[in-house]
């Protein structure tokens, strides 16, 4: 029974680390909010033909 508990603890620790890493990545991306100017046409990138009638 001890090995089962150890596996569950390991899974919990791994999940906690993954969540912490993801939160840090999101925080780093939020730093750039409003600072990056992407002057792109999304329709061209998606290879669409934009028709304005």
Coordinates of C-alpha atoms in Angstrom, one line a residue:
X1 CA 0.0 0.0 0.0
X2 CA 2.9 2.3 0.6
X3 CA 4.0 2.3 -3.1
X4 CA 0.5 3.4 -4.1
X5 CA 0.7 6.4 -1.8
X6 CA 4.2 7.3 -3.1
X7 CA 3.0 7.3 -6.7
X8 CA 0.1 9.5 -5.8
X9 CA 2.4 11.9 -4.0
X10 CA 4.7 12.0 -7.0
X11 CA 1.9 12.8 -9.4
X12 CA 0.7 15.6 -7.1
X13 CA 4.2 17.1 -7.0
X14 CA 4.7 16.8 -10.7
X15 CA 1.3 18.4 -11.3
X16 CA 2.1 21.3 -8.9
X17 CA 5.4 22.0 -10.7
X18 CA 3.7 22.0 -14.1
X19 CA 1.1 24.5 -12.9
X20 CA 3.7 26.7 -11.4
X21 CA 5.7 26.7 -14.6
X22 CA 2.6 27.5 -16.7
X23 CA 1.7 30.4 -14.3
X24 CA 5.2 31.8 -14.7
X25 CA 5.0 31.5 -18.5
X26 CA 1.7 33.4 -18.6
X27 CA 3.0 36.1 -16.3
X28 CA 6.0 36.6 -18.6
X29 CA 3.7 36.9 -21.6
X30 CA 1.5 39.4 -19.8
X31 CA 4.5 41.6 -19.4
X32 CA 4.5 42.2 -23.1
X33 CA 0.8 43.1 -23.3
X34 CA 0.4 46.3 -25.3
X35 CA 4.1 46.5 -26.0
X36 CA 4.3 44.4 -29.2
X37 CA 3.0 45.8 -32.4
X38 CA 2.0 43.1 -34.8
X39 CA 1.0 44.9 -38.0
X40 CA -0.4 41.8 -39.8
X41 CA -3.5 41.0 -41.8
X42 CA -5.0 37.9 -40.3
X43 CA -7.0 37.0 -43.5
X44 CA -3.7 37.0 -45.5
X45 CA -2.0 34.8 -42.9
X46 CA -4.9 32.3 -43.0
X47 CA -4.9 32.5 -46.8
X48 CA -8.4 33.8 -47.0
X49 CA -9.9 35.9 -49.7
X50 CA -11.6 38.8 -48.0
X51 CA -14.6 40.0 -50.0
X52 CA -16.2 43.3 -49.0
X53 CA -19.4 43.9 -51.0

